[in-house]
Amino acid sequence: MNILVVDDESVIREGLARILEGDSFTVDAAKNGHAAIELLQQKQFELIITDLKMPGMSGFEVLNAVKILQPDTPVIMITGFATVETAVEAMKNGTVDYIVKPFTPEQILEKVHLALEQKKTSVEDIVVKKEIDCHHGFDEFVGESREMQKVYRRIIQVASTDSTVLITGESGTGKELAARAIHKHSSRRDQPFVAVDCTALAENLLESELFGHVKGSFTGAVQTKMGLLMVADGGTLFLDEVSNISLATQAKLLRVLQERQVTPIGGTQPVSFNIHLVAATNRNLKTMVAEGKFREDLFFRLNIIPLELPPLRERKGDIPLLIRHFMNKFVEEVGKDLRGISPEAMQFLENYSYPGNVRELVNTIERAVVLCEGDVIQKENLELGEPAEAPGTGFDGFVPTSAEALKEMKRHIRDRSVENVEKAFVIQALKRNNWNISRAAEETGMLRPNFQTMLKRLGISVKDYFGR
């Protein structure tokens, strides 16, 4: 990082240069304001340290020039006049900090690092604002709420590092979108992004997928296979729903991550890899650690940079934006000419609890666009259960009086809401496929036995519904 030091005293300039260069900064020095302005016109600086009192041109005049030539560059003012008035005036004029002579190397470095960190945050805010101004969101996310702006800033912050990221959030909040955004904004963007769904594979298959295997190392290993850790070498590896990994595989994964080397199953030679690891879960790993279901050492290894995605019910101000975005998307895909959505339908969607989060809203809008027979989506086209009751109204007239009773009531409400969504999901899938279970399962991306299990659990019989 380039730092410009402006001071008419050579001993100060040389002393600051030694301190800063000893901390790996590159330093340019100017003995007066005019020389500083010449340098500002030739070169970009990350930080400027200038004396307040100098002959010819004061530090305030240098500050004003910086505002014009390099407006995003922070300025630290040095003063030998330790008065509150001077400090206040310096801060009012736009300096990020000031320091009083005489000073120690530690004091200077502390001020410098703090100013650069503040600048980093400021640049992140600018990037987020530009993205939001362009399309009411960031990357593939849609939303302008404060909750989501925090998420966007954290994505930019972690994208510039190789620190492991743990994304948490309920199902449907966009954990994979966040992982892809981190990769896209990183220096690894041109390298592979490899996503692994830890729920989709049995334990032995997951190890083979991650670590690779040698031909003949186990039954079915008919050829040597490179593990995904190596496939992602140089890029980003995304472990989705990492909480579903067994304890035995957790131990092996921890060792591999610590050593940054992997030995394929049946192999003898470890191979080094270089990845940015991003993991995600919809479960509370701290609770799982306490219950003995997740290794504490692996949790600490994964939870270096936490990124929490808020549920949709906590950012309801984004719902109208999301509705418009996905209506436009599905209207174009389906080829319908819709004018919009009725006030009743919009009010209903804004008050709905969304147990399935953004994913549920997307499915609801797609269904409404397909089922709408007029040119305006009506409430009945949504085919959702009634919104959850307002806080304080209780449940079936019952108001809990203890923490345990409240917990049970919340579980009951959540389960009932999820069941309503699941019923709508399977019934509409069956209707779209003329009540053929196999085709409905295939269309929704489910295995037929799993689809049938859901039907049985919900008490839905195709014979009862057929022809409705």
Short mmCIF file of C-alpha atoms in Angstrom, two decimals:
data_model
loop_
_atom_site.label_atom_id
_atom_site.label_comp_id
_atom_site.label_asym_id
_atom_site.label_seq_id
_atom_site.Cartn_x
_atom_site.Cartn_y
_atom_site.Cartn_z
CA MET A 1 0.00 0.00 0.00
CA ASN A 2 1.23 3.48 -0.92
CA ILE A 3 1.29 6.15 1.80
CA LEU A 4 2.17 9.80 1.28
CA VAL A 5 3.88 11.66 4.15
CA VAL A 6 3.82 15.47 4.01
CA ASP A 7 5.93 17.39 6.55
CA ASP A 8 8.37 20.30 6.38
CA GLU A 9 10.64 18.71 9.02
CA SER A 10 13.00 16.12 7.50
CA VAL A 11 13.37 14.28 10.81
CA ILE A 12 9.60 13.69 10.90
CA ARG A 13 9.45 12.59 7.26
CA GLU A 14 12.36 10.17 7.66
CA GLY A 15 11.09 8.84 10.98
CA LEU A 16 7.61 8.14 9.60
CA ALA A 17 9.13 6.50 6.52
CA ARG A 18 11.19 4.11 8.68
CA ILE A 19 8.18 3.20 10.84
CA LEU A 20 5.84 2.59 7.90
CA GLU A 21 8.34 0.80 5.65
CA GLY A 22 9.13 -1.47 8.60
CA ASP A 23 5.45 -2.49 8.47
CA SER A 24 5.63 -3.29 4.72
CA PHE A 25 4.15 -0.02 3.43
CA THR A 26 5.56 1.92 0.47
CA VAL A 27 6.20 5.54 1.43
CA ASP A 28 6.51 8.71 -0.66
CA ALA A 29 7.56 11.90 1.15
CA ALA A 30 6.87 15.56 0.34
CA LYS A 31 8.52 18.47 2.18
CA ASN A 32 5.63 20.86 1.52
CA GLY A 33 2.09 21.07 0.24
CA HIS A 34 3.04 21.99 -3.33
CA ALA A 35 5.27 18.92 -3.68
CA ALA A 36 2.45 16.81 -2.21
CA ILE A 37 -0.03 18.04 -4.82
CA GLU A 38 2.39 17.16 -7.63
CA LEU A 39 2.64 13.61 -6.26
CA LEU A 40 -1.17 13.38 -5.88
CA GLN A 41 -1.52 14.19 -9.58
CA GLN A 42 0.94 11.46 -10.56
CA LYS A 43 0.15 8.55 -8.24
CA GLN A 44 -2.70 6.96 -6.30
CA PHE A 45 -2.27 6.70 -2.54
CA GLU A 46 -4.13 4.54 -0.01
CA LEU A 47 -3.45 6.99 2.85
CA ILE A 48 -2.00 10.48 3.40
CA ILE A 49 -0.33 11.69 6.60
CA THR A 50 0.22 15.44 6.65
CA ASP A 51 1.45 17.99 9.15
CA LEU A 52 -1.05 20.71 10.04
CA LYS A 53 1.33 23.67 10.35
CA MET A 54 3.66 24.07 7.35
CA PRO A 55 5.06 27.18 5.62
CA GLY A 56 3.47 28.14 2.33
CA MET A 57 0.57 25.66 2.39
CA SER A 58 -1.10 24.32 5.52
CA GLY A 59 -2.29 20.78 6.16
CA PHE A 60 -5.89 21.95 5.70
CA GLU A 61 -5.03 23.18 2.19
CA VAL A 62 -3.43 19.80 1.43
CA LEU A 63 -6.62 18.17 2.72
CA ASN A 64 -8.76 20.26 0.38
CA ALA A 65 -6.57 19.24 -2.57
CA VAL A 66 -6.92 15.56 -1.60
CA LYS A 67 -10.73 15.91 -1.57
CA ILE A 68 -10.57 16.98 -5.21
CA LEU A 69 -7.75 14.81 -6.56
CA GLN A 70 -8.28 11.57 -4.56
CA PRO A 71 -11.61 11.91 -2.69
CA ASP A 72 -11.65 8.31 -1.39
CA THR A 73 -8.20 8.56 0.22
CA PRO A 74 -8.23 9.04 4.03
CA VAL A 75 -6.06 11.72 5.65
CA ILE A 76 -4.40 11.67 9.09
CA MET A 77 -3.38 15.08 10.42
CA ILE A 78 -0.24 15.59 12.55
CA THR A 79 -0.28 18.50 14.94
CA GLY A 80 2.04 19.86 17.56
CA PHE A 81 -0.81 21.85 19.06
CA ALA A 82 -2.61 19.48 21.38
CA THR A 83 -5.82 21.44 21.63
CA VAL A 84 -9.36 20.17 21.36
CA GLU A 85 -10.20 23.01 18.94
CA THR A 86 -7.51 21.93 16.48
CA ALA A 87 -8.59 18.32 16.59
CA VAL A 88 -12.27 19.19 16.13
CA GLU A 89 -11.49 21.50 13.22
CA ALA A 90 -9.37 18.79 11.56
CA MET A 91 -12.13 16.21 11.91
CA LYS A 92 -14.79 18.65 10.65
CA ASN A 93 -12.73 19.31 7.56
CA GLY A 94 -12.62 15.62 6.65
CA THR A 95 -9.60 14.03 8.26
CA VAL A 96 -10.23 10.51 9.53
CA ASP A 97 -7.92 10.95 12.53
CA TYR A 98 -5.21 13.13 14.04
CA ILE A 99 -2.09 12.52 16.10
CA VAL A 100 -0.18 14.84 18.39
CA LYS A 101 3.61 15.33 18.37
CA PRO A 102 5.61 13.72 19.86
CA PHE A 103 4.31 10.24 18.99
CA THR A 104 5.52 6.65 19.23
CA PRO A 105 5.78 4.14 16.35
CA GLU A 106 2.98 2.12 17.96
CA GLN A 107 0.65 5.12 17.98
CA ILE A 108 1.30 5.86 14.31
CA LEU A 109 0.79 2.26 13.17
CA GLU A 110 -2.42 1.95 15.19
CA LYS A 111 -3.85 5.10 13.55
CA VAL A 112 -2.74 3.97 10.07
CA HIS A 113 -4.28 0.51 10.30
CA LEU A 114 -7.52 1.92 11.69
CA ALA A 115 -7.78 4.48 8.87
CA LEU A 116 -7.13 1.84 6.19
CA GLU A 117 -9.74 -0.48 7.72
CA GLN A 118 -12.28 2.35 7.67
CA LYS A 119 -11.43 3.03 4.03
CA LYS A 120 -11.96 -0.63 3.19
CA THR A 121 -15.41 -0.53 4.73
CA SER A 122 -16.18 2.69 2.86
CA VAL A 123 -15.22 1.13 -0.48
CA GLU A 124 -17.40 -1.91 0.31
CA ASP A 125 -20.33 0.43 1.00
CA ILE A 126 -19.75 2.13 -2.38
CA VAL A 127 -19.72 -1.24 -4.22
CA VAL A 128 -22.90 -2.36 -2.47
CA LYS A 129 -24.65 0.94 -3.25
CA LYS A 130 -23.70 0.73 -6.93
CA GLU A 131 -25.00 -2.85 -7.18
CA ILE A 132 -28.28 -1.95 -5.45
CA ASP A 133 -28.79 1.12 -7.65
CA CYS A 134 -28.34 -1.06 -10.74
CA HIS A 135 -30.80 -3.88 -10.00
CA HIS A 136 -32.19 -3.54 -6.47
CA GLY A 137 -29.87 -6.19 -5.11
CA PHE A 138 -26.38 -7.63 -5.21
CA ASP A 139 -25.10 -10.26 -7.62
CA GLU A 140 -27.96 -12.82 -7.86
CA PHE A 141 -29.65 -11.55 -4.68
CA VAL A 142 -32.69 -9.27 -4.80
CA GLY A 143 -33.25 -6.96 -1.84
CA GLU A 144 -32.34 -3.54 -0.49
CA SER A 145 -33.09 -4.05 3.22
CA ARG A 146 -30.51 -3.23 5.88
CA GLU A 147 -30.33 -6.92 6.76
CA MET A 148 -29.32 -7.84 3.21
CA GLN A 149 -26.90 -4.92 2.86
CA LYS A 150 -25.01 -6.38 5.83
CA VAL A 151 -24.84 -9.68 3.93
CA TYR A 152 -23.58 -7.97 0.76
CA ARG A 153 -20.83 -6.14 2.67
CA ARG A 154 -19.71 -9.34 4.38
CA ILE A 155 -19.55 -11.11 0.99
CA ILE A 156 -17.22 -8.41 -0.38
CA GLN A 157 -15.10 -8.53 2.78
CA VAL A 158 -14.53 -12.30 2.72
CA ALA A 159 -14.16 -12.53 -1.07
CA SER A 160 -10.81 -10.76 -0.85
CA THR A 161 -9.43 -13.35 1.60
CA ASP A 162 -8.84 -17.10 1.73
CA SER A 163 -10.39 -17.40 5.20
CA THR A 164 -12.91 -20.23 5.56
CA VAL A 165 -16.52 -19.02 5.56
CA LEU A 166 -19.45 -20.68 7.35
CA ILE A 167 -22.80 -19.62 5.89
CA THR A 168 -25.80 -20.24 8.15
CA GLY A 169 -29.49 -19.72 7.50
CA GLU A 170 -32.78 -21.51 7.09
CA SER A 171 -33.56 -23.55 3.98
CA GLY A 172 -34.40 -21.35 1.04
CA THR A 173 -32.49 -18.25 2.15
CA GLY A 174 -29.88 -18.48 -0.62
CA LYS A 175 -26.79 -20.06 0.95
CA GLU A 176 -25.44 -21.36 -2.36
CA LEU A 177 -26.09 -17.95 -3.98
CA ALA A 178 -23.92 -16.40 -1.26
CA ALA A 179 -21.16 -18.95 -1.83
CA ARG A 180 -21.19 -18.30 -5.58
CA ALA A 181 -21.12 -14.52 -4.97
CA ILE A 182 -18.05 -14.91 -2.74
CA HIS A 183 -16.32 -16.87 -5.49
CA LYS A 184 -17.39 -14.44 -8.22
CA HIS A 185 -15.98 -11.41 -6.36
CA SER A 186 -12.72 -13.13 -5.41
CA SER A 187 -9.40 -13.37 -7.23
CA ARG A 188 -10.27 -17.04 -7.83
CA ARG A 189 -13.24 -16.16 -10.06
CA ASP A 190 -11.63 -17.69 -13.16
CA GLN A 191 -10.92 -20.97 -11.36
CA PRO A 192 -13.46 -23.76 -10.60
CA PHE A 193 -16.40 -23.38 -8.25
CA VAL A 194 -17.28 -26.87 -6.99
CA ALA A 195 -20.45 -27.45 -4.95
CA VAL A 196 -20.96 -30.61 -2.87
CA ASP A 197 -24.37 -31.45 -1.37
CA CYS A 198 -23.43 -33.39 1.76
CA THR A 199 -27.00 -34.70 2.16
CA ALA A 200 -27.15 -36.29 -1.29
CA LEU A 201 -24.41 -38.91 -0.82
CA ALA A 202 -23.96 -41.87 1.49
CA GLU A 203 -20.94 -41.72 3.82
CA ASN A 204 -18.64 -43.91 1.75
CA LEU A 205 -19.62 -42.13 -1.47
CA LEU A 206 -19.08 -38.72 0.11
CA GLU A 207 -15.51 -39.64 1.08
CA SER A 208 -14.86 -40.95 -2.41
CA GLU A 209 -16.29 -37.77 -3.94
CA LEU A 210 -14.25 -35.46 -1.70
CA PHE A 211 -10.95 -37.33 -1.49
CA GLY A 212 -11.01 -39.40 -4.68
CA HIS A 213 -10.07 -43.07 -4.96
CA VAL A 214 -7.67 -45.40 -6.70
CA LYS A 215 -8.90 -48.06 -9.10
CA GLY A 216 -9.69 -51.29 -7.22
CA SER A 217 -9.60 -49.67 -3.77
CA PHE A 218 -13.15 -50.88 -3.05
CA THR A 219 -15.97 -52.75 -4.76
CA GLY A 220 -17.20 -50.66 -7.66
CA ALA A 221 -14.01 -48.61 -7.99
CA VAL A 222 -13.50 -49.61 -11.62
CA GLN A 223 -11.30 -46.62 -12.37
CA THR A 224 -9.22 -44.03 -10.56
CA LYS A 225 -11.20 -40.91 -9.70
CA MET A 226 -9.95 -37.44 -8.76
CA GLY A 227 -11.59 -36.08 -5.60
CA LEU A 228 -13.49 -32.79 -5.62
CA LEU A 229 -10.87 -31.23 -3.33
CA MET A 230 -8.46 -31.58 -6.22
CA VAL A 231 -11.05 -30.64 -8.86
CA ALA A 232 -11.53 -27.35 -6.98
CA ASP A 233 -7.76 -26.74 -6.72
CA GLY A 234 -7.12 -23.04 -7.22
CA GLY A 235 -10.81 -22.22 -6.86
CA THR A 236 -13.61 -22.49 -4.32
CA LEU A 237 -15.07 -25.63 -2.71
CA PHE A 238 -18.61 -25.24 -1.35
CA LEU A 239 -19.74 -27.86 1.19
CA ASP A 240 -23.52 -27.50 1.44
CA GLU A 241 -25.31 -28.81 4.55
CA VAL A 242 -22.01 -29.73 6.17
CA SER A 243 -23.89 -30.71 9.36
CA ASN A 244 -24.92 -33.96 7.67
CA ILE A 245 -21.37 -35.33 7.47
CA SER A 246 -20.82 -38.29 9.79
CA LEU A 247 -18.41 -38.02 12.73
CA ALA A 248 -15.99 -40.44 11.06
CA THR A 249 -15.85 -38.40 7.86
CA GLN A 250 -15.63 -35.19 9.91
CA ALA A 251 -12.38 -36.45 11.48
CA LYS A 252 -10.89 -37.22 8.06
CA LEU A 253 -12.03 -33.89 6.63
CA LEU A 254 -10.50 -32.01 9.56
CA ARG A 255 -7.14 -33.65 9.04
CA VAL A 256 -7.22 -32.92 5.30
CA LEU A 257 -8.09 -29.25 5.91
CA GLN A 258 -5.35 -28.87 8.53
CA GLU A 259 -2.66 -30.42 6.35
CA ARG A 260 -3.97 -29.05 3.05
CA GLN A 261 -3.12 -32.42 1.58
CA VAL A 262 -5.40 -35.28 0.55
CA THR A 263 -4.66 -38.95 0.03
CA PRO A 264 -7.17 -40.70 -2.27
CA ILE A 265 -8.91 -43.79 -0.88
CA GLY A 266 -6.58 -46.71 -1.57
CA GLY A 267 -3.71 -44.37 -2.41
CA THR A 268 -0.38 -43.94 -0.61
CA GLN A 269 0.85 -40.50 -1.71
CA PRO A 270 -0.74 -37.29 -0.36
CA VAL A 271 -1.39 -34.52 -2.85
CA SER A 272 -1.41 -30.81 -1.93
CA PHE A 273 -4.35 -28.60 -2.88
CA ASN A 274 -5.18 -24.90 -2.68
CA ILE A 275 -8.86 -23.99 -2.20
CA HIS A 276 -11.06 -21.34 -0.63
CA LEU A 277 -13.43 -23.36 1.54
CA VAL A 278 -17.02 -22.19 2.02
CA ALA A 279 -19.39 -24.34 4.09
CA ALA A 280 -23.10 -23.96 4.77
CA THR A 281 -25.70 -25.38 7.12
CA ASN A 282 -29.31 -24.76 8.14
CA ARG A 283 -28.67 -26.28 11.57
CA ASN A 284 -27.08 -24.84 14.71
CA LEU A 285 -23.59 -26.37 14.78
CA LYS A 286 -22.94 -25.10 18.32
CA THR A 287 -25.94 -27.11 19.53
CA MET A 288 -24.76 -30.14 17.57
CA VAL A 289 -21.31 -29.81 19.18
CA ALA A 290 -22.91 -29.73 22.63
CA GLU A 291 -24.94 -32.83 21.72
CA GLY A 292 -21.83 -34.66 20.48
CA LYS A 293 -23.09 -34.76 16.89
CA PHE A 294 -20.47 -32.45 15.41
CA ARG A 295 -16.76 -32.20 16.16
CA GLU A 296 -15.84 -29.06 18.05
CA ASP A 297 -12.42 -28.79 16.38
CA LEU A 298 -14.00 -28.99 12.92
CA PHE A 299 -16.57 -26.36 13.92
CA PHE A 300 -13.78 -23.97 14.91
CA ARG A 301 -11.96 -24.76 11.67
CA LEU A 302 -15.07 -23.90 9.63
CA ASN A 303 -16.42 -20.96 11.65
CA ILE A 304 -13.57 -18.53 10.97
CA ILE A 305 -15.76 -16.02 9.12
CA PRO A 306 -19.49 -16.45 9.88
CA LEU A 307 -22.10 -15.24 7.37
CA GLU A 308 -25.71 -15.45 8.50
CA LEU A 309 -28.54 -15.11 5.96
CA PRO A 310 -31.76 -13.67 7.40
CA PRO A 311 -35.09 -15.47 6.86
CA LEU A 312 -37.53 -13.70 4.56
CA ARG A 313 -39.89 -12.90 7.46
CA GLU A 314 -37.14 -10.68 8.92
CA ARG A 315 -36.75 -8.61 5.75
CA LYS A 316 -40.33 -8.18 4.61
CA GLY A 317 -39.53 -4.84 3.02
CA ASP A 318 -37.83 -6.83 0.23
CA ILE A 319 -40.97 -8.86 -0.59
CA PRO A 320 -42.47 -6.41 -3.15
CA LEU A 321 -39.09 -6.23 -4.95
CA LEU A 322 -38.86 -10.02 -5.02
CA ILE A 323 -42.42 -10.37 -6.28
CA ARG A 324 -41.84 -7.94 -9.17
CA HIS A 325 -38.50 -9.56 -10.05
CA PHE A 326 -39.85 -13.11 -10.23
CA MET A 327 -43.13 -12.09 -11.86
CA ASN A 328 -41.17 -10.52 -14.71
CA LYS A 329 -38.99 -13.62 -14.93
CA PHE A 330 -41.82 -16.15 -15.12
CA VAL A 331 -44.08 -14.00 -17.31
CA GLU A 332 -41.29 -13.96 -19.88
CA GLU A 333 -40.62 -17.70 -19.52
CA VAL A 334 -44.29 -18.74 -19.71
CA GLY A 335 -45.11 -16.21 -22.42
CA LYS A 336 -48.13 -14.66 -20.72
CA ASP A 337 -49.24 -11.05 -20.89
CA LEU A 338 -49.91 -10.12 -17.26
CA ARG A 339 -50.47 -6.55 -16.07
CA GLY A 340 -49.58 -7.23 -12.47
CA ILE A 341 -50.89 -8.51 -9.15
CA SER A 342 -54.06 -7.53 -7.29
CA PRO A 343 -53.82 -5.52 -4.03
CA GLU A 344 -55.41 -8.42 -2.12
CA ALA A 345 -52.83 -10.88 -3.43
CA MET A 346 -49.96 -8.46 -2.70
CA GLN A 347 -51.19 -7.83 0.86
CA PHE A 348 -51.53 -11.57 1.41
CA LEU A 349 -47.97 -12.21 0.21
CA GLU A 350 -46.58 -9.39 2.37
CA ASN A 351 -48.23 -10.86 5.49
CA TYR A 352 -47.35 -14.50 4.82
CA SER A 353 -44.79 -16.16 7.12
CA TYR A 354 -42.74 -17.99 4.42
CA PRO A 355 -41.46 -21.07 6.25
CA GLY A 356 -39.71 -21.95 2.97
CA ASN A 357 -38.22 -18.44 2.65
CA VAL A 358 -37.32 -17.00 -0.78
CA ARG A 359 -37.49 -20.43 -2.40
CA GLU A 360 -41.14 -20.72 -1.34
CA LEU A 361 -41.91 -17.22 -2.65
CA VAL A 362 -40.31 -18.10 -6.01
CA ASN A 363 -42.40 -21.27 -6.30
CA THR A 364 -45.54 -19.36 -5.31
CA ILE A 365 -45.03 -16.68 -7.97
CA GLU A 366 -44.29 -19.26 -10.66
CA ARG A 367 -47.44 -21.19 -9.72
CA ALA A 368 -49.54 -18.01 -9.73
CA VAL A 369 -48.25 -16.95 -13.16
CA VAL A 370 -49.03 -20.38 -14.60
CA LEU A 371 -52.51 -20.65 -13.03
CA CYS A 372 -53.63 -17.06 -13.64
CA GLU A 373 -56.41 -17.02 -16.27
CA GLY A 374 -56.83 -13.23 -16.45
CA ASP A 375 -54.28 -10.49 -16.81
CA VAL A 376 -53.91 -9.84 -13.05
CA ILE A 377 -52.77 -12.40 -10.47
CA GLN A 378 -55.48 -12.92 -7.86
CA LYS A 379 -55.19 -14.24 -4.31
CA GLU A 380 -56.69 -17.60 -5.26
CA ASN A 381 -53.91 -18.12 -7.85
CA LEU A 382 -51.36 -18.21 -5.01
CA GLU A 383 -52.82 -21.39 -3.46
CA LEU A 384 -51.19 -20.81 -0.07
CA GLY A 385 -52.58 -21.35 3.41
CA GLU A 386 -53.70 -18.32 5.41
CA PRO A 387 -50.90 -16.15 6.81
CA ALA A 388 -49.71 -16.89 10.33
CA GLU A 389 -51.66 -15.08 13.03
CA ALA A 390 -50.33 -11.75 14.21
CA PRO A 391 -48.11 -11.82 17.31
CA GLY A 392 -50.06 -11.79 20.54
CA THR A 393 -53.18 -13.52 19.18
CA GLY A 394 -52.08 -16.90 20.42
CA PHE A 395 -52.72 -20.23 18.73
CA ASP A 396 -56.21 -21.73 18.86
CA GLY A 397 -56.92 -19.35 21.72
CA PHE A 398 -53.96 -20.62 23.75
CA VAL A 399 -51.28 -18.24 25.00
CA PRO A 400 -48.14 -19.96 26.40
CA THR A 401 -47.14 -19.18 29.97
CA SER A 402 -43.67 -20.78 30.03
CA ALA A 403 -40.62 -20.91 27.81
CA GLU A 404 -41.14 -24.63 27.21
CA ALA A 405 -44.79 -24.10 26.22
CA LEU A 406 -43.76 -21.27 23.88
CA LYS A 407 -41.15 -23.51 22.26
CA GLU A 408 -43.72 -26.27 21.72
CA MET A 409 -46.28 -23.85 20.29
CA LYS A 410 -43.72 -22.41 17.86
CA ARG A 411 -42.79 -25.91 16.73
CA HIS A 412 -46.48 -26.74 16.22
CA ILE A 413 -47.10 -23.60 14.14
CA ARG A 414 -43.96 -24.19 12.09
CA ASP A 415 -44.85 -27.81 11.40
CA ARG A 416 -48.37 -26.87 10.36
CA SER A 417 -47.10 -24.15 8.00
CA VAL A 418 -44.59 -26.51 6.42
CA GLU A 419 -47.29 -29.16 5.98
CA ASN A 420 -49.52 -26.68 4.12
CA VAL A 421 -46.67 -25.84 1.76
CA GLU A 422 -45.83 -29.51 1.22
CA LYS A 423 -49.46 -30.33 0.42
CA ALA A 424 -49.67 -27.53 -2.13
CA PHE A 425 -46.33 -28.65 -3.58
CA VAL A 426 -47.28 -32.29 -4.20
CA ILE A 427 -50.87 -31.64 -5.29
CA GLN A 428 -49.83 -29.06 -7.88
CA ALA A 429 -47.06 -31.35 -9.12
CA LEU A 430 -49.58 -34.15 -9.57
CA LYS A 431 -52.07 -31.85 -11.32
CA ARG A 432 -49.40 -30.64 -13.75
CA ASN A 433 -48.53 -34.25 -14.59
CA ASN A 434 -52.06 -35.63 -14.92
CA TRP A 435 -51.75 -37.33 -11.51
CA ASN A 436 -48.87 -39.53 -12.64
CA ILE A 437 -46.65 -40.04 -9.55
CA SER A 438 -43.52 -41.00 -11.50
CA ARG A 439 -43.69 -37.96 -13.79
CA ALA A 440 -44.52 -35.63 -10.89
CA ALA A 441 -41.53 -36.91 -8.92
CA GLU A 442 -39.21 -36.52 -11.91
CA GLU A 443 -40.43 -32.98 -12.67
CA THR A 444 -39.84 -31.80 -9.10
CA GLY A 445 -36.42 -33.42 -8.90
CA MET A 446 -37.42 -36.04 -6.32
CA LEU A 447 -36.96 -39.79 -6.30
CA ARG A 448 -40.26 -41.65 -6.75
CA PRO A 449 -40.01 -43.48 -3.36
CA ASN A 450 -39.37 -40.16 -1.57
CA PHE A 451 -42.32 -38.54 -3.35
CA GLN A 452 -44.56 -41.45 -2.37
CA THR A 453 -43.36 -41.25 1.24
CA MET A 454 -44.32 -37.57 1.33
CA LEU A 455 -47.78 -38.38 -0.07
CA LYS A 456 -48.29 -41.04 2.59
CA ARG A 457 -47.10 -38.80 5.41
CA LEU A 458 -49.45 -36.03 4.31
CA GLY A 459 -52.35 -38.46 3.97
CA ILE A 460 -52.81 -37.72 0.26
CA SER A 461 -54.24 -40.43 -1.99
CA VAL A 462 -54.12 -39.98 -5.75
CA LYS A 463 -57.42 -41.88 -6.02
CA ASP A 464 -59.10 -39.34 -3.76
CA TYR A 465 -57.78 -36.33 -5.68
CA PHE A 466 -57.89 -37.63 -9.24
CA GLY A 467 -60.32 -35.75 -11.43
CA ARG A 468 -60.77 -32.79 -9.06
#
